[in-house]
mmCIF file of C-alpha atoms in Angstrom:
data_model
loop_
_atom_site.group_PDB
_atom_site.id
_atom_site.type_symbol
_atom_site.label_atom_id
_atom_site.label_comp_id
_atom_site.label_asym_id
_atom_site.label_seq_id
_atom_site.Cartn_x
_atom_site.Cartn_y
_atom_site.Cartn_z
ATOM 1 C CA MET A 1 14.022 -5.947 -13.228
ATOM 2 C CA THR A 2 13.099 -4.199 -16.580
ATOM 3 C CA ALA A 3 16.546 -4.161 -18.790
ATOM 4 C CA GLY A 4 18.638 -1.291 -18.483
ATOM 5 C CA GLN A 5 17.108 -0.361 -14.966
ATOM 6 C CA LEU A 6 19.714 2.100 -12.388
ATOM 7 C CA VAL A 7 19.829 0.993 -9.187
ATOM 8 C CA VAL A 8 21.298 4.014 -7.467
ATOM 9 C CA TRP A 9 22.800 2.925 -3.439
ATOM 10 C CA ARG A 10 24.068 5.166 -1.246
ATOM 11 C CA HIS A 11 26.943 3.861 1.269
ATOM 12 C CA GLY A 12 26.712 2.653 4.757
ATOM 13 C CA ASN A 13 27.069 5.015 7.775
ATOM 14 C CA THR A 14 30.463 6.208 8.883
ATOM 15 C CA ASP A 15 31.717 7.727 12.465
ATOM 16 C CA TRP A 16 31.661 10.933 10.565
ATOM 17 C CA ASN A 17 27.803 10.551 9.532
ATOM 18 C CA ARG A 18 27.154 9.411 13.391
ATOM 19 C CA GLU A 19 29.003 12.689 14.523
ATOM 20 C CA GLY A 20 27.584 15.334 12.170
ATOM 21 C CA ARG A 21 30.677 15.847 10.560
ATOM 22 C CA VAL A 22 30.701 17.216 7.040
ATOM 23 C CA GLN A 23 32.699 14.175 4.954
ATOM 24 C CA GLY A 24 32.041 15.837 1.136
ATOM 25 C CA GLY A 25 34.978 14.620 -0.376
ATOM 26 C CA THR A 26 37.340 13.077 2.611
ATOM 27 C CA ASP A 27 38.189 9.278 2.681
ATOM 28 C CA VAL A 28 36.129 8.067 5.794
ATOM 29 C CA PRO A 29 35.642 3.937 5.653
ATOM 30 C CA LEU A 30 32.541 2.713 7.154
ATOM 31 C CA ASN A 31 31.953 1.884 10.730
ATOM 32 C CA ASP A 32 30.295 -1.432 11.990
ATOM 33 C CA LEU A 33 26.796 -0.060 11.396
ATOM 34 C CA GLY A 34 27.756 0.756 8.256
ATOM 35 C CA ARG A 35 29.224 -2.280 7.352
ATOM 36 C CA ALA A 36 25.665 -4.430 8.912
ATOM 37 C CA GLN A 37 23.845 -2.443 6.663
ATOM 38 C CA ALA A 38 26.191 -2.886 3.545
ATOM 39 C CA ALA A 39 25.727 -6.949 4.151
ATOM 40 C CA ALA A 40 21.700 -6.467 4.941
ATOM 41 C CA THR A 41 21.019 -4.473 1.718
ATOM 42 C CA ALA A 42 23.756 -6.559 -0.252
ATOM 43 C CA ARG A 43 21.801 -9.434 0.387
ATOM 44 C CA ALA A 44 18.128 -7.538 -0.767
ATOM 45 C CA LEU A 45 19.870 -6.069 -3.691
ATOM 46 C CA ALA A 46 21.272 -9.536 -4.724
ATOM 47 C CA ALA A 47 17.759 -10.638 -5.430
ATOM 48 C CA LEU A 48 17.358 -8.174 -8.459
ATOM 49 C CA ALA A 49 19.919 -9.965 -10.179
ATOM 50 C CA PRO A 50 22.416 -7.124 -10.984
ATOM 51 C CA THR A 51 24.780 -7.529 -13.509
ATOM 52 C CA ALA A 52 27.486 -4.513 -13.095
ATOM 53 C CA ILE A 53 28.434 -2.738 -9.895
ATOM 54 C CA VAL A 54 29.941 0.849 -10.590
ATOM 55 C CA SER A 55 31.037 2.724 -7.243
ATOM 56 C CA SER A 56 32.833 5.972 -6.256
ATOM 57 C CA ASP A 57 36.105 5.463 -5.435
ATOM 58 C CA LEU A 58 36.188 6.844 -1.516
ATOM 59 C CA ARG A 59 35.983 3.489 1.004
ATOM 60 C CA ARG A 60 33.414 4.220 2.620
ATOM 61 C CA ALA A 61 30.900 3.774 -0.944
ATOM 62 C CA ALA A 62 33.927 1.231 -2.123
ATOM 63 C CA ASP A 63 33.469 -1.025 0.728
ATOM 64 C CA THR A 64 29.565 -0.554 0.426
ATOM 65 C CA ALA A 65 29.776 -2.160 -2.922
ATOM 66 C CA ALA A 66 32.354 -4.838 -1.869
ATOM 67 C CA ALA A 67 29.729 -6.518 0.250
ATOM 68 C CA LEU A 68 27.347 -6.546 -3.145
ATOM 69 C CA ALA A 69 30.526 -7.790 -5.132
ATOM 70 C CA ALA A 70 30.746 -10.586 -2.125
ATOM 71 C CA GLN A 71 27.001 -11.534 -2.612
ATOM 72 C CA THR A 72 27.174 -11.952 -6.226
ATOM 73 C CA GLY A 73 30.200 -12.296 -7.411
ATOM 74 C CA LEU A 74 30.379 -8.685 -10.057
ATOM 75 C CA PRO A 75 33.652 -6.926 -9.894
ATOM 76 C CA VAL A 76 33.332 -3.503 -8.776
ATOM 77 C CA ARG A 77 34.465 -0.846 -11.157
ATOM 78 C CA THR A 78 35.060 2.535 -9.767
ATOM 79 C CA ASP A 79 34.446 5.757 -10.842
ATOM 80 C CA ALA A 80 35.434 9.010 -9.445
ATOM 81 C CA ARG A 81 32.985 11.246 -10.801
ATOM 82 C CA LEU A 82 30.858 9.410 -8.085
ATOM 83 C CA ARG A 83 32.285 10.767 -5.376
ATOM 84 C CA GLU A 84 30.615 13.271 -2.756
ATOM 85 C CA ARG A 85 30.615 16.809 -3.634
ATOM 86 C CA PHE A 86 33.508 18.344 -2.738
ATOM 87 C CA PHE A 87 32.408 20.504 0.494
ATOM 88 C CA GLY A 88 35.970 22.881 0.784
ATOM 89 C CA GLN A 89 36.571 24.694 4.246
ATOM 90 C CA TRP A 90 33.334 22.700 5.776
ATOM 91 C CA GLN A 91 35.118 19.213 5.408
ATOM 92 C CA GLY A 92 36.010 17.588 8.640
ATOM 93 C CA ARG A 93 34.136 20.090 10.571
ATOM 94 C CA LEU A 94 31.015 19.452 12.723
ATOM 95 C CA MET A 95 28.361 20.725 11.136
ATOM 96 C CA ALA A 96 27.300 22.594 13.978
ATOM 97 C CA ASP A 97 30.449 24.338 13.877
ATOM 98 C CA VAL A 98 29.810 25.050 10.790
ATOM 99 C CA ARG A 99 26.339 26.457 11.184
ATOM 100 C CA ARG A 100 27.998 28.746 13.884
ATOM 101 C CA GLU A 101 31.260 29.887 12.230
ATOM 102 C CA HIS A 102 30.084 30.305 8.365
ATOM 103 C CA ALA A 103 26.207 31.600 9.259
ATOM 104 C CA ALA A 104 25.770 33.496 6.313
ATOM 105 C CA ALA A 105 27.143 30.454 3.842
ATOM 106 C CA HIS A 106 25.228 27.650 6.277
ATOM 107 C CA ALA A 107 22.316 29.736 5.247
ATOM 108 C CA ARG A 108 22.517 30.073 1.237
ATOM 109 C CA TRP A 109 23.347 26.470 1.631
ATOM 110 C CA THR A 110 19.982 25.382 3.784
ATOM 111 C CA ALA A 111 18.204 27.699 1.441
ATOM 112 C CA GLY A 112 19.404 25.853 -1.499
ATOM 113 C CA ASP A 113 21.572 28.270 -3.153
ATOM 114 C CA PRO A 114 23.550 26.371 -5.961
ATOM 115 C CA ASP A 115 26.948 28.103 -5.202
ATOM 116 C CA PRO A 116 26.879 29.281 -1.260
ATOM 117 C CA GLY A 117 30.576 29.964 -1.189
ATOM 118 C CA CYS A 118 33.585 28.805 1.144
ATOM 119 C CA ASP A 119 35.171 26.502 -2.044
ATOM 120 C CA ILE A 120 32.012 24.125 -2.062
ATOM 121 C CA GLU A 121 31.537 22.315 -5.277
ATOM 122 C CA PRO A 122 28.705 24.395 -7.586
ATOM 123 C CA VAL A 123 25.761 22.414 -7.782
ATOM 124 C CA ASP A 124 25.591 22.643 -11.400
ATOM 125 C CA ALA A 125 29.079 20.822 -11.344
ATOM 126 C CA LEU A 126 27.861 18.353 -9.305
ATOM 127 C CA ALA A 127 25.113 17.254 -11.365
ATOM 128 C CA ALA A 128 27.098 17.447 -14.406
ATOM 129 C CA ARG A 129 29.947 14.430 -13.410
ATOM 130 C CA GLY A 130 26.837 12.612 -10.906
ATOM 131 C CA VAL A 131 24.916 12.333 -14.447
ATOM 132 C CA ALA A 132 28.152 11.386 -16.641
ATOM 133 C CA GLY A 133 28.755 9.002 -13.908
ATOM 134 C CA LEU A 134 25.246 7.281 -14.186
ATOM 135 C CA ARG A 135 25.328 7.418 -17.830
ATOM 136 C CA ALA A 136 28.810 5.866 -18.152
ATOM 137 C CA ALA A 137 27.965 3.009 -15.391
ATOM 138 C CA HIS A 138 24.286 1.987 -17.605
ATOM 139 C CA ASP A 139 23.808 -1.187 -19.159
ATOM 140 C CA PRO A 140 21.010 -1.132 -21.225
ATOM 141 C CA ALA A 141 21.208 -4.905 -21.117
ATOM 142 C CA GLY A 142 20.818 -5.802 -17.328
ATOM 143 C CA THR A 143 21.165 -3.655 -14.100
ATOM 144 C CA THR A 144 23.795 -1.818 -12.721
ATOM 145 C CA VAL A 145 24.035 -0.810 -9.748
ATOM 146 C CA VAL A 146 25.739 2.299 -8.621
ATOM 147 C CA VAL A 147 27.231 3.443 -5.129
ATOM 148 C CA SER A 148 27.712 6.868 -4.779
ATOM 149 C CA HIS A 149 27.132 9.388 -1.790
ATOM 150 C CA GLY A 150 23.736 11.310 -0.332
ATOM 151 C CA GLY A 151 24.702 14.821 -2.816
ATOM 152 C CA THR A 152 25.728 13.570 -5.593
ATOM 153 C CA ALA A 153 23.102 10.776 -5.324
ATOM 154 C CA ARG A 154 20.108 13.219 -5.133
ATOM 155 C CA TYR A 155 21.763 15.828 -7.822
ATOM 156 C CA ALA A 156 22.674 12.950 -10.350
ATOM 157 C CA VAL A 157 18.896 11.257 -10.162
ATOM 158 C CA ALA A 158 17.141 14.656 -10.030
ATOM 159 C CA GLY A 159 19.573 15.719 -13.477
ATOM 160 C CA LEU A 160 19.192 12.198 -14.819
ATOM 161 C CA LEU A 161 15.536 13.082 -14.905
ATOM 162 C CA GLY A 162 15.733 16.196 -16.550
ATOM 163 C CA TRP A 163 14.436 17.962 -13.259
ATOM 164 C CA THR A 164 14.362 21.630 -12.659
ATOM 165 C CA ALA A 165 16.243 23.133 -9.696
ATOM 166 C CA GLN A 166 12.658 24.199 -7.895
ATOM 167 C CA ALA A 167 11.793 20.024 -8.280
ATOM 168 C CA ARG A 168 14.966 19.083 -7.363
ATOM 169 C CA ALA A 169 14.448 21.068 -3.851
ATOM 170 C CA THR A 170 11.951 18.459 -3.664
ATOM 171 C CA LEU A 171 13.740 15.366 -3.555
ATOM 172 C CA ALA A 172 15.490 14.021 0.177
ATOM 173 C CA GLY A 173 18.624 13.142 -0.047
ATOM 174 C CA LEU A 174 19.082 9.064 0.668
ATOM 175 C CA ASP A 175 19.277 7.679 3.916
ATOM 176 C CA ASN A 176 22.457 5.989 4.711
ATOM 177 C CA CYS A 177 22.189 2.301 2.629
ATOM 178 C CA ALA A 178 18.998 3.375 0.965
ATOM 179 C CA TRP A 179 18.408 3.407 -2.861
ATOM 180 C CA ALA A 180 16.433 4.442 -5.656
ATOM 181 C CA VAL A 181 15.757 2.825 -8.620
ATOM 182 C CA LEU A 182 15.773 4.465 -12.612
ATOM 183 C CA ALA A 183 14.100 3.078 -15.353
ATOM 184 C CA PRO A 184 14.689 4.164 -18.983
ATOM 185 C CA ARG A 185 11.460 5.290 -20.829
ATOM 186 C CA GLY A 186 11.498 6.364 -24.337
ATOM 187 C CA ALA A 187 14.517 9.143 -24.375
ATOM 188 C CA GLY A 188 14.596 9.621 -20.488
ATOM 189 C CA TRP A 189 14.453 8.069 -17.475
ATOM 190 C CA GLN A 190 11.463 7.295 -14.845
ATOM 191 C CA LEU A 191 12.017 6.959 -11.070
ATOM 192 C CA ARG A 192 10.408 3.866 -10.108
ATOM 193 C CA ALA A 193 11.236 3.711 -6.144
ATOM 194 C CA TYR A 194 13.043 6.160 -4.138
ATOM 195 C CA ASN A 195 14.789 5.490 -0.457
ATOM 196 C CA LEU A 196 14.111 1.822 -0.112
ATOM 197 C CA THR A 197 15.804 0.660 2.754
ATOM 198 C CA ALA A 198 16.488 -3.520 3.757
ATOM 199 C CA PRO A 199 15.526 -4.230 7.591
ATOM 200 C CA LEU A 200 18.429 -4.454 10.208
ATOM 201 C CA ASP A 201 18.523 -6.826 13.545
ATOM 202 C CA ALA A 202 17.530 -4.969 16.517
ATOM 203 C CA ALA A 203 21.515 -4.775 17.977
ATOM 204 C CA ALA A 204 22.220 -2.949 14.460
ATOM 205 C CA THR A 205 19.906 -0.259 14.496
ATOM 206 C CA GLY A 206 20.304 0.689 18.354
ATOM 207 C CA ASP A 207 23.354 3.159 17.145
ATOM 208 C CA LEU A 208 21.635 4.133 13.959
ATOM 209 C CA ALA A 209 20.589 8.553 13.785
ATOM 210 C CA GLY A 210 18.313 9.797 11.194
ATOM 211 C CA GLU A 211 21.581 12.015 9.047
ATOM 212 C CA PRO A 212 21.092 14.599 6.427
ATOM 213 C CA ALA A 213 21.932 13.028 3.287
ATOM 214 C CA GLU A 214 23.900 15.354 1.424
ATOM 215 C CA SER A 215 27.543 16.967 2.705
ATOM 216 C CA ARG A 216 27.684 12.880 3.746
#
């Protein structure tokens, strides 16, 4: 790995992911599948010889980071700037109910409105704190693994790359326990890989369902 690379890693699966429930800033733990994902991915990421691990302080991210710490012996530093986007009135609600009860705001959010209402954190604020978290985590001499969330990872990665809102809209969210790799390039950054995953055994993958990353 090139010195100064950032590995941005989304947390493992939770029961709320499985149920289609909006997590946002709610502190929800990993489920059995999420712990299996974290363990498998930690083995893959340990091979990259990381020099630092920085995580959101929410349990689903911190416990994902702990799996890598167990593999590498590195400490985990937490940073609240890496938390998931705050989803206001939607937090704790099933997305199907949100779609029905907040139809107008949901349509704005789906269309990419940066400030759709319902007390949801505006995208500009989310991106700014996410980018600040990535910059603070960055070790220019090594490889830093940053553990975050679907929405925050998406907007922080796009923000660090300097993408416009139009370009950012083309970037999908990371799957549970998937990761992206960014490397310094001159005064900016380059996206080297995105949405990489480690294989799980059949027993673990039997519970895995595709879930939208943002809000989770």
